[in-house]
Amino acid sequence: MIIWLFHRRRAERLARLLDEPAGDTHDEELAGYVRLTGYLARGTSALADPGADFRTSLRALLMATAEREDIRGRPFGGGR
Amino acid sequence: MAPASYELTEVWALVERAQAGEAEAFGLIYDRYVDTVFRFIHFRVGNRQLAEDLTADTFLRALRRIGTVTWQGRDLGAWLVTIARNLVADHFKSGRYRVEVTTADVLDADRVDREPESSPEAAVLDHLTNVALLGAVRRLSPEQQECIVLRFLQGFSVAETARAMDRNEGAVKALQYRAVRALARLLPEGVRP
């Protein structure tokens, strides 16, 4: 129970630090985690993007589908 | 990054136009979110062809359900990622997926050669760090991976991540903490913060 509470407080503290633009702390462990999330954010550029051909052809498919199937506000059935 | 309120308003104006039957409005929504959806799916499945198929399925499903979506003061991206997440889960449940996904699969292999601002050495170092980081992310549990990808690679807020993952904000904060802690332990010396 004490450990659970400890980790819950650390999770809240980390969330607050991540929300603060200049989130500063003397807690070295949490400061390291904040730095790590900064590295992750910079790593975004390494993720693959959709190719231009795919992007264009999917857009065309969607536009054709929208014209064919009336997309106006009505349920199309099914859940998520 | 999480969108500003004027961007949210702009997106929901597009949703209303799409709901009124304007196809091009949905096209503009697609233009805005296709990278977010593709990157999320590609990271999870590690295969470009499959990521393209699931991205197409996500937007076709979104198109057919745009009439049912309602303003909740939040980013539409979370709704789209929820659809993508469910399609990815269905795919994994189907048993037709590859078990092994390498880090190289989820990185843009040519990207290291396409950074005009940085020196070749810096670009290579950045790429190696990204390889180590994303390799470690891939070793997290599926839920921890999703949390890391949405929060820090896609820039979703805690609230948006909670919505996309069908959890409450407290659960996402706890998951985020466990994920970052686990990630720090998985990183090799030299990359560890």
mmCIF file of C-alpha atoms in Angstrom:
data_model
loop_
_atom_site.group_PDB
_atom_site.id
_atom_site.type_symbol
_atom_site.label_atom_id
_atom_site.label_comp_id
_atom_site.label_asym_id
_atom_site.label_seq_id
_atom_site.Cartn_x
_atom_site.Cartn_y
_atom_site.Cartn_z
ATOM 1 C CA MET A 1 0.000 0.000 0.000
ATOM 2 C CA ILE A 2 2.801 2.419 0.917
ATOM 3 C CA ILE A 3 4.728 1.516 -2.250
ATOM 4 C CA TRP A 4 1.592 1.956 -4.355
ATOM 5 C CA LEU A 5 1.032 5.417 -2.864
ATOM 6 C CA PHE A 6 4.690 6.293 -3.393
ATOM 7 C CA HIS A 7 4.550 5.402 -7.095
ATOM 8 C CA ARG A 8 1.216 7.154 -7.543
ATOM 9 C CA ARG A 9 2.669 10.376 -6.137
ATOM 10 C CA ARG A 10 5.747 10.033 -8.365
ATOM 11 C CA ALA A 11 3.502 9.494 -11.386
ATOM 12 C CA GLU A 12 1.571 12.679 -10.546
ATOM 13 C CA ARG A 13 4.808 14.589 -9.948
ATOM 14 C CA LEU A 14 6.254 13.445 -13.283
ATOM 15 C CA ALA A 15 3.027 14.434 -15.072
ATOM 16 C CA ARG A 16 3.215 17.910 -13.500
ATOM 17 C CA LEU A 17 6.881 18.313 -14.446
ATOM 18 C CA LEU A 18 6.112 17.343 -18.039
ATOM 19 C CA ASP A 19 3.323 19.919 -18.182
ATOM 20 C CA GLU A 20 5.530 22.745 -16.960
ATOM 21 C CA PRO A 21 7.612 24.234 -19.801
ATOM 22 C CA ALA A 22 10.478 24.959 -17.389
ATOM 23 C CA GLY A 23 9.711 21.963 -15.201
ATOM 24 C CA ASP A 24 12.639 21.885 -12.817
ATOM 25 C CA THR A 25 13.257 19.523 -9.934
ATOM 26 C CA HIS A 26 16.015 18.556 -7.533
ATOM 27 C CA ASP A 27 14.855 14.950 -7.862
ATOM 28 C CA GLU A 28 17.563 13.545 -10.130
ATOM 29 C CA GLU A 29 15.556 10.479 -11.084
ATOM 30 C CA LEU A 30 12.511 12.446 -12.240
ATOM 31 C CA ALA A 31 14.730 15.043 -13.924
ATOM 32 C CA GLY A 32 16.303 12.184 -15.900
ATOM 33 C CA TYR A 33 12.868 10.972 -16.963
ATOM 34 C CA VAL A 34 11.948 14.474 -18.150
ATOM 35 C CA ARG A 35 15.199 14.617 -20.186
ATOM 36 C CA LEU A 36 14.396 11.214 -21.644
ATOM 37 C CA THR A 37 10.984 12.363 -22.839
ATOM 38 C CA GLY A 38 12.741 15.301 -24.504
ATOM 39 C CA TYR A 39 14.973 12.872 -26.417
ATOM 40 C CA LEU A 40 11.873 10.944 -27.449
ATOM 41 C CA ALA A 41 10.214 14.084 -28.782
ATOM 42 C CA ARG A 42 13.310 14.794 -30.900
ATOM 43 C CA GLY A 43 13.238 11.198 -32.186
ATOM 44 C CA THR A 44 9.914 11.862 -33.878
ATOM 45 C CA SER A 45 11.712 12.918 -37.046
ATOM 46 C CA ALA A 46 13.113 9.396 -37.376
ATOM 47 C CA LEU A 47 9.659 7.853 -37.657
ATOM 48 C CA ALA A 48 8.500 6.898 -41.103
ATOM 49 C CA ASP A 49 6.062 9.157 -42.904
ATOM 50 C CA PRO A 50 3.517 7.975 -45.437
ATOM 51 C CA GLY A 51 4.860 8.182 -48.973
ATOM 52 C CA ALA A 52 3.625 10.932 -51.284
ATOM 53 C CA ASP A 53 2.039 8.469 -53.735
ATOM 54 C CA PHE A 54 0.174 6.695 -50.955
ATOM 55 C CA ARG A 55 -0.959 9.990 -49.446
ATOM 56 C CA THR A 56 -2.302 11.249 -52.774
ATOM 57 C CA SER A 57 -4.015 8.031 -53.807
ATOM 58 C CA LEU A 58 -5.698 7.534 -50.421
ATOM 59 C CA ARG A 59 -6.996 11.105 -50.529
ATOM 60 C CA ALA A 60 -8.436 10.488 -53.990
ATOM 61 C CA LEU A 61 -10.062 7.268 -52.776
ATOM 62 C CA LEU A 62 -11.599 9.071 -49.796
ATOM 63 C CA MET A 63 -12.928 11.886 -51.941
ATOM 64 C CA ALA A 64 -14.466 9.405 -54.398
ATOM 65 C CA THR A 65 -16.006 7.450 -51.515
ATOM 66 C CA ALA A 66 -17.384 10.625 -49.939
ATOM 67 C CA GLU A 67 -19.003 11.629 -53.240
ATOM 68 C CA ARG A 68 -20.445 8.143 -53.756
ATOM 69 C CA GLU A 69 -21.657 7.529 -50.197
ATOM 70 C CA ASP A 70 -23.473 10.490 -48.680
ATOM 71 C CA ILE A 71 -21.325 11.429 -45.660
ATOM 72 C CA ARG A 72 -23.807 13.826 -44.127
ATOM 73 C CA GLY A 73 -24.590 13.561 -40.415
ATOM 74 C CA ARG A 74 -26.308 10.255 -40.006
ATOM 75 C CA PRO A 75 -25.182 7.049 -38.323
ATOM 76 C CA PHE A 76 -23.521 4.584 -40.653
ATOM 77 C CA GLY A 77 -23.936 1.712 -38.159
ATOM 78 C CA GLY A 78 -21.470 -0.259 -36.111
ATOM 79 C CA GLY A 79 -19.450 0.674 -33.031
ATOM 80 C CA ARG A 80 -15.838 1.724 -32.956
ATOM 81 C CA MET B 1 2.147 18.853 -30.080
ATOM 82 C CA ALA B 2 -1.318 19.144 -28.601
ATOM 83 C CA PRO B 3 -3.294 21.619 -30.696
ATOM 84 C CA ALA B 4 -4.141 25.113 -29.463
ATOM 85 C CA SER B 5 -7.814 25.961 -28.907
ATOM 86 C CA TYR B 6 -8.107 27.948 -32.155
ATOM 87 C CA GLU B 7 -6.799 24.896 -34.029
ATOM 88 C CA LEU B 8 -9.406 22.719 -32.306
ATOM 89 C CA THR B 9 -12.114 25.158 -33.332
ATOM 90 C CA GLU B 10 -10.804 25.146 -36.897
ATOM 91 C CA VAL B 11 -10.814 21.338 -37.039
ATOM 92 C CA TRP B 12 -14.319 21.102 -35.633
ATOM 93 C CA ALA B 13 -15.510 23.638 -38.195
ATOM 94 C CA LEU B 14 -14.175 21.194 -40.813
ATOM 95 C CA VAL B 15 -16.043 18.355 -39.086
ATOM 96 C CA GLU B 16 -19.284 20.345 -39.286
ATOM 97 C CA ARG B 17 -18.703 21.047 -42.971
ATOM 98 C CA ALA B 18 -18.015 17.345 -43.599
ATOM 99 C CA GLN B 19 -21.164 16.463 -41.672
ATOM 100 C CA ALA B 20 -23.034 18.850 -43.968
ATOM 101 C CA GLY B 21 -21.845 16.730 -46.891
ATOM 102 C CA GLU B 22 -18.753 18.655 -48.042
ATOM 103 C CA ALA B 23 -16.252 16.011 -49.129
ATOM 104 C CA GLU B 24 -13.331 18.447 -49.399
ATOM 105 C CA ALA B 25 -13.716 19.308 -45.698
ATOM 106 C CA PHE B 26 -13.018 15.675 -44.890
ATOM 107 C CA GLY B 27 -10.064 15.882 -47.279
ATOM 108 C CA LEU B 28 -8.630 18.750 -45.218
ATOM 109 C CA ILE B 29 -9.106 16.717 -42.023
ATOM 110 C CA TYR B 30 -7.238 13.888 -43.733
ATOM 111 C CA ASP B 31 -4.404 16.222 -44.758
ATOM 112 C CA ARG B 32 -4.039 17.351 -41.163
ATOM 113 C CA TYR B 33 -4.015 13.925 -39.524
ATOM 114 C CA VAL B 34 -2.686 11.390 -42.026
ATOM 115 C CA ASP B 35 0.887 11.616 -40.682
ATOM 116 C CA THR B 36 -0.259 11.172 -37.062
ATOM 117 C CA VAL B 37 -2.344 8.103 -37.902
ATOM 118 C CA PHE B 38 0.236 6.536 -40.214
ATOM 119 C CA ARG B 39 3.098 6.996 -37.733
ATOM 120 C CA PHE B 40 1.087 5.516 -34.875
ATOM 121 C CA ILE B 41 0.120 2.466 -36.928
ATOM 122 C CA HIS B 42 3.543 2.042 -38.491
ATOM 123 C CA PHE B 43 5.239 2.067 -35.104
ATOM 124 C CA ARG B 44 2.837 -0.582 -33.815
ATOM 125 C CA VAL B 45 2.940 -2.942 -36.812
ATOM 126 C CA GLY B 46 6.453 -2.262 -38.152
ATOM 127 C CA ASN B 47 5.564 -2.825 -41.795
ATOM 128 C CA ARG B 48 4.947 -0.090 -44.355
ATOM 129 C CA GLN B 49 2.515 -1.986 -46.574
ATOM 130 C CA LEU B 50 0.417 -3.099 -43.626
ATOM 131 C CA ALA B 51 0.566 0.396 -42.108
ATOM 132 C CA GLU B 52 -0.726 1.827 -45.389
ATOM 133 C CA ASP B 53 -3.599 -0.693 -45.475
ATOM 134 C CA LEU B 54 -4.585 0.038 -41.874
ATOM 135 C CA THR B 55 -4.258 3.808 -42.399
ATOM 136 C CA ALA B 56 -6.627 3.538 -45.370
ATOM 137 C CA ASP B 57 -9.054 1.454 -43.279
ATOM 138 C CA THR B 58 -8.867 4.032 -40.468
ATOM 139 C CA PHE B 59 -9.793 6.956 -42.696
ATOM 140 C CA LEU B 60 -12.492 5.021 -44.555
ATOM 141 C CA ARG B 61 -14.048 4.096 -41.211
ATOM 142 C CA ALA B 62 -13.707 7.700 -40.021
ATOM 143 C CA LEU B 63 -15.336 8.967 -43.221
ATOM 144 C CA ARG B 64 -18.306 6.677 -42.752
ATOM 145 C CA ARG B 65 -18.655 7.728 -39.108
ATOM 146 C CA ILE B 66 -17.927 11.428 -39.390
ATOM 147 C CA GLY B 67 -21.666 12.038 -39.142
ATOM 148 C CA THR B 68 -21.771 10.537 -35.657
ATOM 149 C CA VAL B 69 -18.814 12.319 -34.067
ATOM 150 C CA THR B 70 -19.618 15.120 -31.631
ATOM 151 C CA TRP B 71 -17.599 18.063 -30.310
ATOM 152 C CA GLN B 72 -16.087 17.266 -26.930
ATOM 153 C CA GLY B 73 -13.620 20.143 -26.760
ATOM 154 C CA ARG B 74 -10.819 17.805 -27.685
ATOM 155 C CA ASP B 75 -8.570 17.032 -30.600
ATOM 156 C CA LEU B 76 -10.109 14.969 -33.388
ATOM 157 C CA GLY B 77 -6.743 13.200 -33.621
ATOM 158 C CA ALA B 78 -7.580 11.232 -30.481
ATOM 159 C CA TRP B 79 -10.764 9.952 -32.138
ATOM 160 C CA LEU B 80 -8.825 8.924 -35.253
ATOM 161 C CA VAL B 81 -6.126 7.212 -33.199
ATOM 162 C CA THR B 82 -8.821 5.324 -31.281
ATOM 163 C CA ILE B 83 -10.109 3.958 -34.594
ATOM 164 C CA ALA B 84 -6.546 3.109 -35.667
ATOM 165 C CA ARG B 85 -5.812 1.474 -32.320
ATOM 166 C CA ASN B 86 -8.883 -0.750 -32.617
ATOM 167 C CA LEU B 87 -7.940 -1.778 -36.156
ATOM 168 C CA VAL B 88 -4.388 -2.598 -35.041
ATOM 169 C CA ALA B 89 -5.781 -4.640 -32.122
ATOM 170 C CA ASP B 90 -8.092 -6.514 -34.532
ATOM 171 C CA HIS B 91 -5.127 -7.204 -36.764
ATOM 172 C CA PHE B 92 -3.046 -8.621 -33.914
ATOM 173 C CA LYS B 93 -5.996 -10.728 -32.754
ATOM 174 C CA SER B 94 -6.349 -12.143 -36.256
ATOM 175 C CA GLY B 95 -3.034 -13.981 -35.855
ATOM 176 C CA ARG B 96 -1.794 -12.940 -39.296
ATOM 177 C CA TYR B 97 0.874 -10.634 -37.965
ATOM 178 C CA ARG B 98 4.625 -10.941 -37.872
ATOM 179 C CA VAL B 99 5.890 -11.464 -34.326
ATOM 180 C CA GLU B 100 9.319 -9.942 -34.916
ATOM 181 C CA VAL B 101 9.421 -6.231 -35.604
ATOM 182 C CA THR B 102 12.893 -4.774 -35.819
ATOM 183 C CA THR B 103 13.781 -1.207 -34.904
ATOM 184 C CA ALA B 104 14.855 -0.570 -38.484
ATOM 185 C CA ASP B 105 11.309 -1.409 -39.538
ATOM 186 C CA VAL B 106 9.880 1.514 -37.603
ATOM 187 C CA LEU B 107 12.539 4.044 -38.539
ATOM 188 C CA ASP B 108 12.661 5.919 -41.768
ATOM 189 C CA ALA B 109 15.734 4.247 -43.228
ATOM 190 C CA ASP B 110 16.622 7.116 -45.548
ATOM 191 C CA ARG B 111 16.008 9.890 -43.048
ATOM 192 C CA VAL B 112 19.625 10.079 -41.876
ATOM 193 C CA ASP B 113 20.589 11.252 -45.367
ATOM 194 C CA ARG B 114 17.867 13.854 -45.515
ATOM 195 C CA GLU B 115 18.737 16.270 -42.730
ATOM 196 C CA PRO B 116 20.145 19.305 -44.542
ATOM 197 C CA GLU B 117 20.689 21.440 -41.412
ATOM 198 C CA SER B 118 22.911 19.062 -39.485
ATOM 199 C CA SER B 119 26.411 17.828 -40.212
ATOM 200 C CA PRO B 120 26.719 14.232 -41.455
ATOM 201 C CA GLU B 121 28.362 13.210 -38.137
ATOM 202 C CA ALA B 122 25.601 14.794 -36.038
ATOM 203 C CA ALA B 123 22.949 13.230 -38.240
ATOM 204 C CA VAL B 124 24.514 9.785 -37.820
ATOM 205 C CA LEU B 125 24.780 10.254 -34.034
ATOM 206 C CA ASP B 126 21.163 11.411 -33.829
ATOM 207 C CA HIS B 127 20.116 8.445 -35.908
ATOM 208 C CA LEU B 128 22.013 6.013 -33.647
ATOM 209 C CA THR B 129 20.411 7.574 -30.556
ATOM 210 C CA ASN B 130 17.011 7.277 -32.179
ATOM 211 C CA VAL B 131 17.712 3.646 -33.039
ATOM 212 C CA ALA B 132 18.632 2.909 -29.401
ATOM 213 C CA LEU B 133 15.638 4.834 -28.064
ATOM 214 C CA LEU B 134 13.056 3.399 -30.401
ATOM 215 C CA GLY B 135 14.573 -0.056 -30.003
ATOM 216 C CA ALA B 136 14.027 0.256 -26.261
ATOM 217 C CA VAL B 137 10.465 1.524 -26.777
ATOM 218 C CA ARG B 138 9.754 -1.577 -28.833
ATOM 219 C CA ARG B 139 10.705 -3.722 -25.834
ATOM 220 C CA LEU B 140 8.031 -2.159 -23.617
ATOM 221 C CA SER B 141 4.617 -3.752 -23.169
ATOM 222 C CA PRO B 142 2.104 -2.877 -25.935
ATOM 223 C CA GLU B 143 0.232 -0.460 -23.648
ATOM 224 C CA GLN B 144 3.437 1.245 -22.515
ATOM 225 C CA GLN B 145 4.507 1.542 -26.174
ATOM 226 C CA GLU B 146 1.205 3.162 -27.104
ATOM 227 C CA CYS B 147 1.477 5.588 -24.226
ATOM 228 C CA ILE B 148 5.038 6.594 -25.166
ATOM 229 C CA VAL B 149 4.219 6.946 -28.852
ATOM 230 C CA LEU B 150 1.120 9.052 -28.245
ATOM 231 C CA ARG B 151 2.521 11.240 -25.466
ATOM 232 C CA PHE B 152 6.063 11.898 -26.628
ATOM 233 C CA LEU B 153 6.393 10.918 -30.281
ATOM 234 C CA GLN B 154 3.001 12.282 -31.333
ATOM 235 C CA GLY B 155 2.783 15.058 -28.748
ATOM 236 C CA PHE B 156 -0.667 14.168 -27.387
ATOM 237 C CA SER B 157 -1.635 15.617 -23.993
ATOM 238 C CA VAL B 158 -2.486 13.321 -21.087
ATOM 239 C CA ALA B 159 -6.187 13.988 -21.777
ATOM 240 C CA GLU B 160 -5.852 13.155 -25.480
ATOM 241 C CA THR B 161 -3.862 10.020 -24.735
ATOM 242 C CA ALA B 162 -6.497 8.955 -22.213
ATOM 243 C CA ARG B 163 -9.208 9.442 -24.799
ATOM 244 C CA ALA B 164 -7.304 7.554 -27.512
ATOM 245 C CA MET B 165 -6.518 4.691 -25.123
ATOM 246 C CA ASP B 166 -9.958 4.557 -23.525
ATOM 247 C CA ARG B 167 -8.583 5.204 -20.026
ATOM 248 C CA ASN B 168 -8.884 7.926 -17.447
ATOM 249 C CA GLU B 169 -6.183 10.572 -16.991
ATOM 250 C CA GLY B 170 -4.952 9.141 -13.697
ATOM 251 C CA ALA B 171 -4.407 5.767 -15.341
ATOM 252 C CA VAL B 172 -2.467 7.400 -18.180
ATOM 253 C CA LYS B 173 -0.250 9.296 -15.727
ATOM 254 C CA ALA B 174 0.521 6.032 -13.927
ATOM 255 C CA LEU B 175 1.129 4.214 -17.217
ATOM 256 C CA GLN B 176 3.335 7.083 -18.439
ATOM 257 C CA TYR B 177 5.438 6.909 -15.267
ATOM 258 C CA ARG B 178 5.866 3.117 -15.488
ATOM 259 C CA ALA B 179 6.670 3.345 -19.203
ATOM 260 C CA VAL B 180 9.317 6.082 -18.841
ATOM 261 C CA ARG B 181 10.870 4.314 -15.836
ATOM 262 C CA ALA B 182 11.014 1.006 -17.737
ATOM 263 C CA LEU B 183 12.411 2.758 -20.798
ATOM 264 C CA ALA B 184 15.205 4.414 -18.794
ATOM 265 C CA ARG B 185 16.232 0.998 -17.487
ATOM 266 C CA LEU B 186 16.255 -0.533 -20.958
ATOM 267 C CA LEU B 187 18.517 2.073 -22.525
ATOM 268 C CA PRO B 188 22.172 1.241 -23.077
ATOM 269 C CA GLU B 189 24.885 3.238 -21.292
ATOM 270 C CA GLY B 190 25.641 6.439 -23.160
ATOM 271 C CA VAL B 191 22.062 7.001 -24.214
ATOM 272 C CA ARG B 192 20.631 6.824 -20.679
ATOM 273 C CA PRO B 193 19.681 10.299 -19.361
#
